[in-house]
Coordinates of C-alpha atoms (C1' of nucleotides) in Angstrom, one line a residue:
Chain A
X1 CA 11.7 21.0 19.5
X2 CA 12.4 17.3 19.5
X3 CA 16.1 16.8 19.5
X4 CA 17.1 13.5 18.1
X5 CA 20.6 12.5 19.0
X6 CA 22.8 9.5 18.5
X7 CA 25.5 10.5 16.0
X8 CA 27.0 7.2 15.0
X9 CA 24.1 5.6 13.1
X10 CA 24.2 1.9 14.0
X11 CA 22.2 0.2 11.2
X12 CA 19.3 -1.3 13.2
X13 CA 18.9 0.3 16.5
X14 CA 15.9 -0.8 18.5
X15 CA 13.5 2.1 19.1
X16 CA 12.4 3.1 22.6
X17 CA 8.8 4.1 22.0
X18 CA 8.2 4.2 25.7
X19 CA 10.3 7.2 26.3
X20 CA 9.5 8.9 23.0
X21 CA 7.9 12.4 23.4
X22 CA 5.6 11.5 20.5
X23 CA 4.2 8.4 22.0
X24 CA 0.8 10.0 22.4
X25 CA 0.6 10.9 18.7
X26 CA 2.3 7.9 17.1
X27 CA 1.8 4.1 17.1
X28 CA 2.2 3.6 20.9
X29 CA -1.2 5.2 21.5
X30 CA -2.8 2.1 20.0
X31 CA -0.8 -0.4 22.0
X32 CA -1.2 -1.4 25.6
X33 CA 1.8 -0.9 28.0
X34 CA 2.5 -4.7 28.2
X35 CA 2.5 -4.9 24.4
X36 CA 4.8 -1.9 23.9
X37 CA 7.9 -4.1 24.0
X38 CA 6.7 -6.1 21.0
X39 CA 6.2 -2.9 19.1
X40 CA 9.7 -1.8 20.0
X41 CA 11.0 -5.2 18.7
X42 CA 9.7 -4.3 15.3
X43 CA 10.3 -0.6 15.1
X44 CA 13.8 0.4 14.3
X45 CA 15.3 3.8 15.0
X46 CA 16.3 4.9 11.6
X47 CA 19.0 7.1 10.4
X48 CA 19.0 10.9 10.2
X49 CA 18.5 12.6 6.9
X50 CA 19.8 16.0 5.8
X51 CA 17.7 18.5 3.9
X52 CA 17.2 17.1 0.4
X53 CA 17.9 13.5 1.2
X54 CA 15.5 10.9 0.0
X55 CA 14.0 8.6 2.7
X56 CA 12.8 6.5 -0.2
X57 CA 12.4 6.9 -3.9
X58 CA 9.5 6.1 -6.1
X59 CA 9.8 2.7 -7.7
X60 CA 12.4 1.5 -5.2
X61 CA 11.4 -1.9 -3.6
X62 CA 9.0 -1.3 -0.9
X63 CA 10.0 -2.5 2.5
X64 CA 9.1 -0.1 5.3
X65 CA 6.9 2.8 6.3
X66 CA 8.5 5.6 8.3
X67 CA 7.3 7.5 11.3
X68 CA 8.7 11.1 11.5
X69 CA 10.5 11.7 14.7
X70 CA 11.8 15.2 14.1
X71 CA 12.0 17.4 11.1
X72 CA 9.7 17.2 8.1
X73 CA 9.1 15.1 5.0
X74 CA 7.4 15.8 1.7
X75 CA 6.0 13.0 -0.5
X76 CA 5.5 13.4 -4.3
X77 CA 4.7 11.4 -7.3
X78 CA 6.3 11.9 -10.7
X79 CA 4.6 11.0 -13.9
X80 CA 6.3 9.6 -17.1
X81 CA 6.2 13.2 -18.4
X82 CA 8.4 14.2 -15.6
X83 CA 6.1 16.6 -13.8
X84 CA 5.8 16.3 -10.1
X85 CA 2.9 16.4 -7.7
X86 CA 3.5 16.9 -4.0
X87 CA 1.1 14.6 -2.3
X88 CA 1.7 15.5 1.3
X89 CA 3.8 17.0 4.1
X90 CA 4.6 14.9 7.1
X91 CA 5.5 16.3 10.5
X92 CA 6.7 14.5 13.7
X93 CA 4.3 11.8 14.8
X94 CA 3.0 11.2 11.3
X95 CA 3.4 8.1 9.2
X96 CA 4.9 8.1 5.7
X97 CA 4.5 5.4 3.1
X98 CA 1.0 4.1 3.6
X99 CA 0.2 4.6 0.0
X100 CA 2.8 2.1 -1.0
X101 CA 1.4 -0.9 0.8
X102 CA -0.4 -2.2 -2.2
X103 CA 2.6 -3.0 -4.3
X104 CA 6.1 -4.2 -4.2
X105 CA 7.5 -0.8 -4.9
X106 CA 7.1 2.7 -3.5
X107 CA 4.4 4.7 -5.1
X108 CA 5.9 8.0 -4.3
X109 CA 9.2 9.6 -3.2
X110 CA 9.8 10.9 0.3
X111 CA 12.3 13.7 0.7
X112 CA 13.5 15.4 3.9
X113 CA 12.6 19.1 3.9
X114 CA 15.1 19.7 6.8
X115 CA 17.2 17.7 9.1
X116 CA 15.0 14.8 9.8
X117 CA 15.0 11.7 11.9
X118 CA 12.6 8.8 11.5
X119 CA 11.7 5.4 12.9
X120 CA 11.5 2.6 10.4
X121 CA 8.6 0.2 10.3
X122 CA 9.5 -2.9 8.3
X123 CA 6.0 -3.8 7.1
X124 CA 6.4 -7.5 6.8
X125 CA 7.2 -7.7 10.5
X126 CA 4.7 -5.0 11.2
X127 CA 1.9 -6.9 9.6
X128 CA 2.7 -9.9 11.8
X129 CA 2.3 -7.7 14.7
X130 CA -0.9 -6.1 13.6
X131 CA -2.1 -9.6 13.2
X132 CA -1.5 -10.3 16.8
X133 CA -2.6 -7.0 18.2
X134 CA -6.2 -6.1 17.1
X135 CA -5.8 -2.6 18.5
X136 CA -2.8 -2.0 16.3
X137 CA -4.6 -3.4 13.3
X138 CA -7.5 -1.1 13.9
X139 CA -5.1 1.8 14.3
X140 CA -3.5 1.1 11.0
X141 CA -6.9 1.0 9.3
X142 CA -7.7 4.3 10.9
X143 CA -4.4 5.9 9.7
X144 CA -4.9 4.7 6.2
X145 CA -8.5 5.8 6.2
X146 CA -7.5 9.3 7.4
X147 CA -5.0 9.4 4.6
X148 CA -7.7 8.7 2.1
X149 CA -9.9 11.4 3.6
X150 CA -7.2 14.0 3.6
X151 CA -6.4 13.2 0.0
X152 CA -10.0 13.7 -0.8
X153 CA -9.9 17.0 1.0
X154 CA -7.0 18.0 -1.1
X155 CA -8.9 17.0 -4.3
X156 CA -11.7 19.2 -3.1
X157 CA -9.4 22.1 -2.6
X158 CA -7.7 21.6 -6.0
X159 CA -10.9 21.6 -7.9
X160 CA -13.1 24.0 -6.0
X161 CA -11.1 26.5 -4.0
X162 CA -9.4 29.8 -5.0
X163 CA -5.7 30.4 -4.4
X164 CA -6.4 32.4 -1.3
X165 CA -8.7 29.7 0.2
X166 CA -6.1 27.0 -0.5
X167 CA -3.3 28.8 1.2
X168 CA -5.4 29.7 4.2
X169 CA -6.4 26.1 4.6
X170 CA -2.8 24.9 4.4
X171 CA -1.6 27.4 7.0
X172 CA -4.4 26.4 9.4
X173 CA -3.7 22.7 8.9
X174 CA 0.0 23.3 9.8
X175 CA -1.1 25.4 12.7
X176 CA -3.2 22.8 14.2
X177 CA -0.6 20.1 13.7
X178 CA 2.0 22.3 15.5
X179 CA -0.5 22.8 18.3
X180 CA -1.0 19.1 18.7
X181 CA 2.7 18.9 19.5
X182 CA 2.4 21.7 22.1
X183 CA 4.0 24.2 19.9
X184 CA 2.7 27.6 19.0
X185 CA -0.3 27.6 16.8
X186 CA 0.3 31.1 15.5
X187 CA 4.1 31.4 15.1
X188 CA 6.1 28.7 13.4
X189 CA 8.6 28.0 10.7
X190 CA 7.3 26.6 7.4
X191 CA 9.3 23.4 6.8
X192 CA 8.7 23.7 3.0
X193 CA 9.7 26.1 0.3
X194 CA 7.2 28.3 -1.5
X195 CA 7.7 26.0 -4.5
X196 CA 6.5 23.0 -2.5
X197 CA 3.5 24.8 -1.3
X198 CA 2.6 25.9 -4.8
X199 CA 3.0 22.4 -6.2
X200 CA 1.0 20.8 -3.4
X201 CA -1.8 23.3 -3.8
X202 CA -1.8 23.2 -7.6
X203 CA -0.6 26.8 -8.0
X204 CA 2.3 28.7 -9.5
X205 CA 5.0 29.9 -7.1
X206 CA 4.2 33.4 -8.1
X207 CA 0.6 33.1 -7.0
X208 CA 1.6 31.7 -3.6
X209 CA 4.0 34.6 -3.2
X210 CA 1.3 37.1 -4.2
X211 CA -1.2 35.7 -1.7
X212 CA 1.3 35.8 1.1
X213 CA 1.9 39.5 0.5
X214 CA -1.8 40.2 0.1
X215 CA -2.5 38.6 3.5
X216 CA 0.4 40.5 4.9
X217 CA -1.0 43.8 3.7
X218 CA -4.4 42.9 5.1
X219 CA -2.8 42.2 8.5
X220 CA -3.7 38.5 8.5
X221 CA -0.2 37.4 9.0
X222 CA 3.4 38.3 9.1
X223 CA 5.8 36.3 7.0
X224 CA 9.5 36.7 6.5
X225 CA 10.7 33.8 4.4
X226 CA 9.7 30.6 6.1
X227 CA 9.0 32.3 9.4
X228 CA 5.3 32.8 9.7
X229 CA 3.1 34.5 12.3
X230 CA -0.6 34.2 12.0
X231 CA -2.2 37.4 13.3
X232 CA -5.9 36.9 12.6
X233 CA -6.9 33.2 12.9
X234 CA -10.6 34.0 12.7
X235 CA -10.2 35.7 9.4
X236 CA -8.1 32.9 8.0
X237 CA -10.7 30.4 9.1
X238 CA -13.4 32.4 7.5
X239 CA -11.4 32.5 4.2
X240 CA -10.6 28.8 4.4
X241 CA -14.2 27.8 4.5
X242 CA -15.6 30.6 2.3
X243 CA -19.0 29.9 1.1
X244 CA -19.9 30.5 -2.6
X245 CA -23.3 31.7 -1.3
X246 CA -22.0 34.1 1.3
X247 CA -23.7 34.5 4.7
X248 CA -26.7 36.9 5.0
X249 CA -24.7 40.0 5.7
X250 CA -22.8 40.8 2.6
Chain B
X1 CA -23.6 -8.1 -17.2
X2 CA -24.0 -9.3 -13.6
X3 CA -27.6 -9.9 -12.9
X4 CA -28.4 -9.8 -9.2
X5 CA -31.8 -11.2 -8.5
X6 CA -33.7 -12.0 -5.3
X7 CA -36.7 -9.7 -5.3
X8 CA -37.9 -10.0 -1.7
X9 CA -35.1 -8.3 0.2
X10 CA -34.8 -10.3 3.4
X11 CA -32.9 -8.0 5.8
X12 CA -29.7 -10.0 6.4
X13 CA -29.2 -12.6 3.7
X14 CA -26.0 -14.5 3.9
X15 CA -23.8 -13.9 0.8
X16 CA -22.6 -16.7 -1.4
X17 CA -19.2 -15.4 -2.4
X18 CA -18.4 -18.8 -3.7
X19 CA -20.7 -18.6 -6.7
X20 CA -20.3 -14.9 -7.2
X21 CA -19.1 -14.0 -10.7
X22 CA -16.9 -11.3 -9.1
X23 CA -15.0 -13.6 -6.8
X24 CA -11.8 -13.0 -8.7
X25 CA -12.0 -9.3 -8.3
X26 CA -13.5 -9.0 -4.9
X27 CA -12.6 -10.1 -1.4
X28 CA -12.6 -13.9 -2.1
X29 CA -9.4 -13.5 -4.0
X30 CA -7.6 -13.0 -0.7
X31 CA -9.2 -15.9 1.1
X32 CA -8.4 -19.6 0.8
X33 CA -11.2 -22.0 -0.2
X34 CA -11.6 -23.4 3.3
X35 CA -11.8 -19.9 4.8
X36 CA -14.4 -18.7 2.3
X37 CA -17.2 -19.9 4.5
X38 CA -16.1 -17.6 7.3
X39 CA -16.1 -14.7 5.0
X40 CA -19.6 -15.6 3.9
X41 CA -20.6 -15.6 7.6
X42 CA -19.7 -12.0 7.8
X43 CA -20.7 -10.6 4.4
X44 CA -24.4 -9.9 4.0
X45 CA -26.1 -9.6 0.7
X46 CA -27.5 -6.2 0.9
X47 CA -30.5 -4.6 -0.6
X48 CA -31.0 -3.2 -4.1
X49 CA -30.8 0.5 -4.6
X50 CA -32.5 2.5 -7.3
X51 CA -30.9 5.3 -9.2
X52 CA -30.5 8.2 -6.8
X53 CA -30.8 6.2 -3.6
X54 CA -28.2 6.7 -1.0
X55 CA -26.3 3.6 0.1
X56 CA -25.1 5.7 3.0
X57 CA -25.0 9.4 3.8
X58 CA -22.2 11.6 5.1
X59 CA -22.2 11.9 8.9
X60 CA -24.5 8.9 9.4
X61 CA -23.1 6.4 11.9
X62 CA -20.5 4.3 10.3
X63 CA -21.1 0.6 10.4
X64 CA -20.3 -1.1 7.1
X65 CA -18.3 -0.9 3.9
X66 CA -20.0 -2.1 0.7
X67 CA -18.9 -4.1 -2.2
X68 CA -20.6 -3.3 -5.5
X69 CA -22.2 -6.3 -7.0
X70 CA -23.9 -4.7 -10.0
X71 CA -24.6 -1.2 -11.1
X72 CA -22.5 1.8 -10.0
X73 CA -22.0 4.1 -7.1
X74 CA -20.6 7.6 -6.8
X75 CA -19.1 8.9 -3.5
X76 CA -18.9 12.6 -2.7
X77 CA -18.1 14.9 0.2
X78 CA -20.0 18.0 1.0
X79 CA -18.5 21.0 2.8
X80 CA -20.2 23.3 5.2
X81 CA -20.6 25.7 2.3
X82 CA -22.7 23.2 0.6
X83 CA -20.5 22.6 -2.4
X84 CA -19.9 19.0 -3.4
X85 CA -16.8 17.1 -4.5
X86 CA -17.3 13.7 -6.2
X87 CA -14.4 11.6 -4.8
X88 CA -14.9 8.4 -6.8
X89 CA -16.9 6.1 -9.0
X90 CA -17.3 2.5 -8.0
X91 CA -18.1 -0.4 -10.3
X92 CA -18.8 -4.0 -9.6
X93 CA -16.1 -5.7 -7.6
X94 CA -15.0 -2.5 -6.0
X95 CA -15.2 -1.5 -2.3
X96 CA -17.0 1.6 -1.1
X97 CA -16.5 3.3 2.3
X98 CA -12.8 2.6 3.1
X99 CA -12.4 6.3 3.8
X100 CA -14.8 6.2 6.7
X101 CA -13.0 3.6 8.8
X102 CA -11.2 6.2 10.8
X103 CA -14.2 7.6 12.5
X104 CA -17.6 6.8 13.9
X105 CA -19.4 8.4 11.0
X106 CA -19.3 8.2 7.3
X107 CA -16.9 10.7 5.7
X108 CA -18.7 10.8 2.5
X109 CA -22.1 10.0 0.9
X110 CA -22.5 7.1 -1.5
X111 CA -25.3 7.3 -4.1
X112 CA -26.4 4.7 -6.6
X113 CA -26.0 6.0 -10.2
X114 CA -28.2 3.3 -11.6
X115 CA -30.0 0.2 -10.3
X116 CA -27.4 -1.2 -8.0
X117 CA -26.9 -4.1 -5.7
X118 CA -24.3 -4.4 -3.0
X119 CA -22.9 -6.8 -0.4
X120 CA -22.6 -5.3 3.0
X121 CA -19.5 -5.7 5.1
X122 CA -20.1 -4.9 8.8
X123 CA -16.7 -3.7 9.7
X124 CA -16.7 -4.7 13.4
X125 CA -17.2 -8.3 12.4
X126 CA -14.9 -7.8 9.4
X127 CA -12.1 -6.6 11.6
X128 CA -12.4 -9.7 13.7
X129 CA -12.1 -11.7 10.6
X130 CA -9.1 -9.8 9.2
X131 CA -7.6 -10.4 12.6
X132 CA -7.9 -14.1 12.1
X133 CA -7.0 -14.3 8.4
X134 CA -3.6 -12.6 7.7
X135 CA -4.3 -12.8 4.0
X136 CA -7.5 -10.9 4.3
X137 CA -5.8 -8.3 6.6
X138 CA -3.1 -7.8 4.0
X139 CA -5.7 -7.5 1.3
X140 CA -7.5 -4.7 3.1
X141 CA -4.2 -2.9 3.6
X142 CA -3.7 -3.2 -0.2
X143 CA -7.2 -2.0 -1.0
X144 CA -6.8 1.1 1.2
X145 CA -3.4 1.8 -0.1
X146 CA -4.7 1.6 -3.6
X147 CA -7.4 4.1 -2.6
X148 CA -4.8 6.5 -1.4
X149 CA -2.8 6.1 -4.6
X150 CA -5.8 6.7 -6.8
X151 CA -6.8 9.7 -4.8
X152 CA -3.2 11.1 -5.3
X153 CA -3.5 10.5 -9.0
X154 CA -6.8 12.4 -8.9
X155 CA -5.0 15.3 -7.2
X156 CA -2.3 15.2 -9.8
X157 CA -4.9 15.5 -12.5
X158 CA -6.8 18.3 -10.8
X159 CA -3.7 20.4 -10.4
X160 CA -1.6 19.6 -13.5
X161 CA -3.8 18.4 -16.3
X162 CA -5.9 20.2 -18.9
X163 CA -9.5 19.4 -19.4
X164 CA -8.8 17.2 -22.4
X165 CA -6.2 15.2 -20.5
X166 CA -8.5 14.7 -17.6
X167 CA -11.4 13.4 -19.6
X168 CA -9.2 11.1 -21.7
X169 CA -7.8 9.6 -18.5
X170 CA -11.3 9.0 -17.0
X171 CA -12.5 7.3 -20.1
X172 CA -9.5 5.1 -20.2
X173 CA -9.9 4.3 -16.5
X174 CA -13.4 3.2 -17.1
X175 CA -12.4 1.3 -20.1
X176 CA -9.9 -0.8 -18.3
X177 CA -12.3 -1.4 -15.4
X178 CA -14.9 -2.7 -17.8
X179 CA -12.3 -4.9 -19.5
X180 CA -11.4 -6.5 -16.2
X181 CA -15.0 -7.7 -16.0
X182 CA -14.7 -9.2 -19.5
X183 CA -16.8 -6.4 -21.0
X184 CA -16.0 -4.4 -24.0
X185 CA -13.1 -1.9 -23.5
X186 CA -14.2 0.3 -26.3
X187 CA -18.0 0.4 -26.2
X188 CA -19.9 0.9 -22.9
X189 CA -22.4 3.0 -21.1
X190 CA -21.2 5.7 -18.8
X191 CA -22.9 5.1 -15.5
X192 CA -22.7 8.8 -14.5
X193 CA -24.0 12.0 -15.8
X194 CA -21.9 14.8 -17.4
X195 CA -22.4 16.7 -14.2
X196 CA -20.8 14.0 -12.1
X197 CA -17.9 13.8 -14.6
X198 CA -17.4 17.5 -14.4
X199 CA -17.5 17.6 -10.6
X200 CA -15.1 14.7 -10.3
X201 CA -12.6 16.2 -12.7
X202 CA -12.9 19.7 -11.3
X203 CA -14.4 21.1 -14.5
X204 CA -17.6 22.9 -15.5
X205 CA -20.3 20.8 -17.2
X206 CA -20.0 22.9 -20.2
X207 CA -16.3 22.1 -20.5
X208 CA -16.9 18.4 -20.4
X209 CA -19.5 18.7 -23.1
X210 CA -17.2 20.8 -25.3
X211 CA -14.4 18.3 -25.0
X212 CA -16.7 15.4 -25.8
X213 CA -17.8 17.1 -29.0
X214 CA -14.2 18.1 -29.9
X215 CA -13.1 14.4 -29.5
X216 CA -16.0 13.4 -31.6
X217 CA -15.1 15.8 -34.3
X218 CA -11.5 14.5 -34.2
X219 CA -12.8 10.9 -34.6
X220 CA -11.5 9.8 -31.3
X221 CA -14.8 8.5 -30.0
X222 CA -18.5 8.4 -30.7
X223 CA -20.8 9.5 -27.9
X224 CA -24.5 9.7 -27.8
X225 CA -25.6 10.6 -24.3
X226 CA -24.1 8.1 -22.0
X227 CA -23.4 5.6 -24.7
X228 CA -19.7 5.9 -25.6
X229 CA -17.6 4.2 -28.2
X230 CA -13.8 4.7 -28.1
X231 CA -12.6 4.7 -31.6
X232 CA -8.9 5.6 -31.2
X233 CA -7.5 4.2 -28.0
X234 CA -3.9 5.1 -28.9
X235 CA -4.7 8.7 -29.4
X236 CA -6.6 8.8 -26.1
X237 CA -3.7 7.2 -24.3
X238 CA -1.4 9.7 -25.9
X239 CA -3.5 12.6 -24.7
X240 CA -4.0 11.2 -21.2
X241 CA -0.3 11.1 -20.6
X242 CA 0.7 14.1 -22.6
X243 CA 4.1 15.4 -21.9
X244 CA 4.7 19.0 -21.2
X245 CA 7.9 18.5 -23.1
X246 CA 6.3 16.8 -26.1
X247 CA 8.0 13.8 -27.8
X248 CA 10.4 14.7 -30.7
X249 CA 7.9 14.6 -33.5
X250 CA 5.5 17.4 -32.9
Chain C
dC1 C1' -47.6 14.6 -25.5
dG2 C1' -45.5 17.8 -22.5
dC3 C1' -42.7 19.1 -18.9
dA4 C1' -38.3 18.6 -16.5
dA5 C1' -33.8 17.3 -16.5
dT6 C1' -29.8 16.8 -19.0
dC7 C1' -26.9 18.1 -22.5
dT8 C1' -25.0 21.2 -26.0
dT9 C1' -23.5 25.7 -28.0
dG10 C1' -22.0 30.5 -27.9
dA11 C1' -20.0 34.9 -26.0
dA12 C1' -17.6 37.6 -22.4
dC13 C1' -15.1 37.7 -18.4
dA14 C1' -11.9 36.1 -14.5
dC15 C1' -8.5 33.8 -12.3
dC16 C1' -4.4 32.2 -12.5
dC17 C1' -0.3 31.0 -15.4
dT18 C1' 3.6 32.3 -18.1
dC19 C1' 7.4 35.1 -19.0
dA20 C1' 10.7 38.3 -17.4
dA21 C1' 13.2 40.9 -14.3
dG22 C1' 14.6 42.5 -9.8
dC23 C1' 15.5 41.5 -5.0
dA24 C1' 16.8 39.0 -0.6
dT25 C1' 19.2 35.1 1.4
dG26 C1' 22.7 32.0 2.6
dG27 C1' 26.5 29.3 1.9
dT28 C1' 31.3 29.1 -0.1
dG29 C1' 35.8 30.3 -1.0
dG30 C1' 39.3 33.6 -1.6
Chain D
dC1 C1' 35.3 39.1 6.5
dC2 C1' 33.4 40.2 2.4
dA3 C1' 32.7 39.3 -2.5
dC4 C1' 30.5 36.1 -5.0
dC5 C1' 27.2 33.1 -7.0
dA6 C1' 23.2 30.0 -6.6
dT7 C1' 18.9 29.5 -5.0
dG8 C1' 14.7 31.0 -3.5
dC9 C1' 11.4 34.7 -3.2
dT10 C1' 8.9 38.8 -4.8
dT11 C1' 6.8 41.9 -8.2
dG12 C1' 4.9 43.4 -12.7
dA13 C1' 2.6 42.9 -17.3
dG14 C1' 0.1 40.2 -20.7
dG15 C1' -2.3 36.2 -22.3
dG16 C1' -4.8 31.6 -22.2
dT17 C1' -7.7 28.0 -20.4
dG18 C1' -11.7 27.3 -18.4
dT19 C1' -15.8 29.6 -15.9
dT20 C1' -19.9 32.0 -15.9
dC21 C1' -24.0 33.5 -17.8
dA22 C1' -27.6 32.7 -21.1
dA23 C1' -30.2 30.4 -24.4
dG24 C1' -31.4 26.6 -27.2
dA25 C1' -31.5 21.4 -28.3
dT26 C1' -32.2 16.8 -26.9
dT27 C1' -33.6 13.2 -24.0
dG28 C1' -36.5 10.7 -21.0
dC29 C1' -40.2 9.9 -18.2
dG30 C1' -44.9 10.5 -16.2

DNA sequence: CGCAATCTTGAACACCCTCAAGCATGGTGG
DNA sequence: CCACCATGCTTGAGGGTGTTCAAGATTGCG
């Protein structure tokens, strides 16, 4: 578990990417050792947010993207009608705010799901840096491209998949992202509430709850509140990629 | 209507962005006049595709993005199960393939919906150019960011909106995109089949058909096949952004 | 002109939502 | 420390929007 310390939050504290445990997941992976100092000049170690705090709010002036250091963030967009759509969950090593780089204001809100620390990336300075470091520019293109892809995957799920398939997919996505950080792939704490899962997957909370208990009865997982243990990964994978035309046998 | 000519398709014909009628919608808008030549050195006027032709196919080696010059393109992803999700429709002036810049292979397929001509943007050369031209780099960030946003909007529609709302939204989106090109905002030809609309919006073809006839009976539009005339834009706007908590009157 | 593809229309069913209530959980203050 | 309340989670019953299945109408193209 990444512990982020530093109680007194000095406003703009230079980040030390070099020593960061996430350096192989985050921006440093695209920067050579001798250029790392230039990255650290731009990146600021941001403040710590408590559960429920906004990292930024929709329609606020856009300035920075944020890299999650510890904790978790959800992003969501709100329509004029007032209904909300959760657009993503972001775990340590992942970048929040890429969808807001096209305008002068944030396109979504970002809320801390638990105690969360971030690094701040002021994008005006960052764009100067990507201009100087082709590798970093390329990495940003890649990150944004991935974001488009995963959003397309979400659209696919929302329009084609059953409730069971969607939830299996989400669990497996979280699982593999925990594993990347050398954490258990089968036993972890959900950073988000059932409500957030439901909203993200386009379901009612009740449906999410029902699927969880169904899976539990089938022995696929064990869940108590946010504590989840995946017991049958193979079965979950099978469900997540269920074919409409089922395989030969059955 | 942009007519793109040039019958004999020489393999790599240098583009002439300067004279292109779409220069105020496309990449040139981010490039100064004196740099335009450098852009033209990279951009290649691609071939012409007939209806049904693939501009590129999912999992083929990624090389280029494409700017639509005339016609229309749909992109879609196919899962292992074989079911397809249309992820976007692209009209003249719009860029296809940004979601594939994170890997070595295309993340989706792009198919011409009608006779379509494109400009090809070899991304290795293009990245060199964006590296030299900060304005162009910034523009690419903007384009990709917009792509993320619109995909989030799609997710919102798929998970929260009724069939009627989704279709009204799509019609209005097309309308405004035609208008940007100085074409009629109220009378146009749908470049895509009902099937594509249904798939994109996460509906069955039958539902799309039913909504069209319902709208026609209500006098909101007149549709005969792909020929569509929007008769009551205000009503369509009202439907597209329908509040769950409806406005005071009704 | 005739066939194939696309589009439309109808009827029955299914999945998930809504509404409603009961049950855990956790934080707070007496 | 426990009572208390708020919040989040679970479970049940009924109904609605859209799907599926099936057939007919229209279009377009060879």
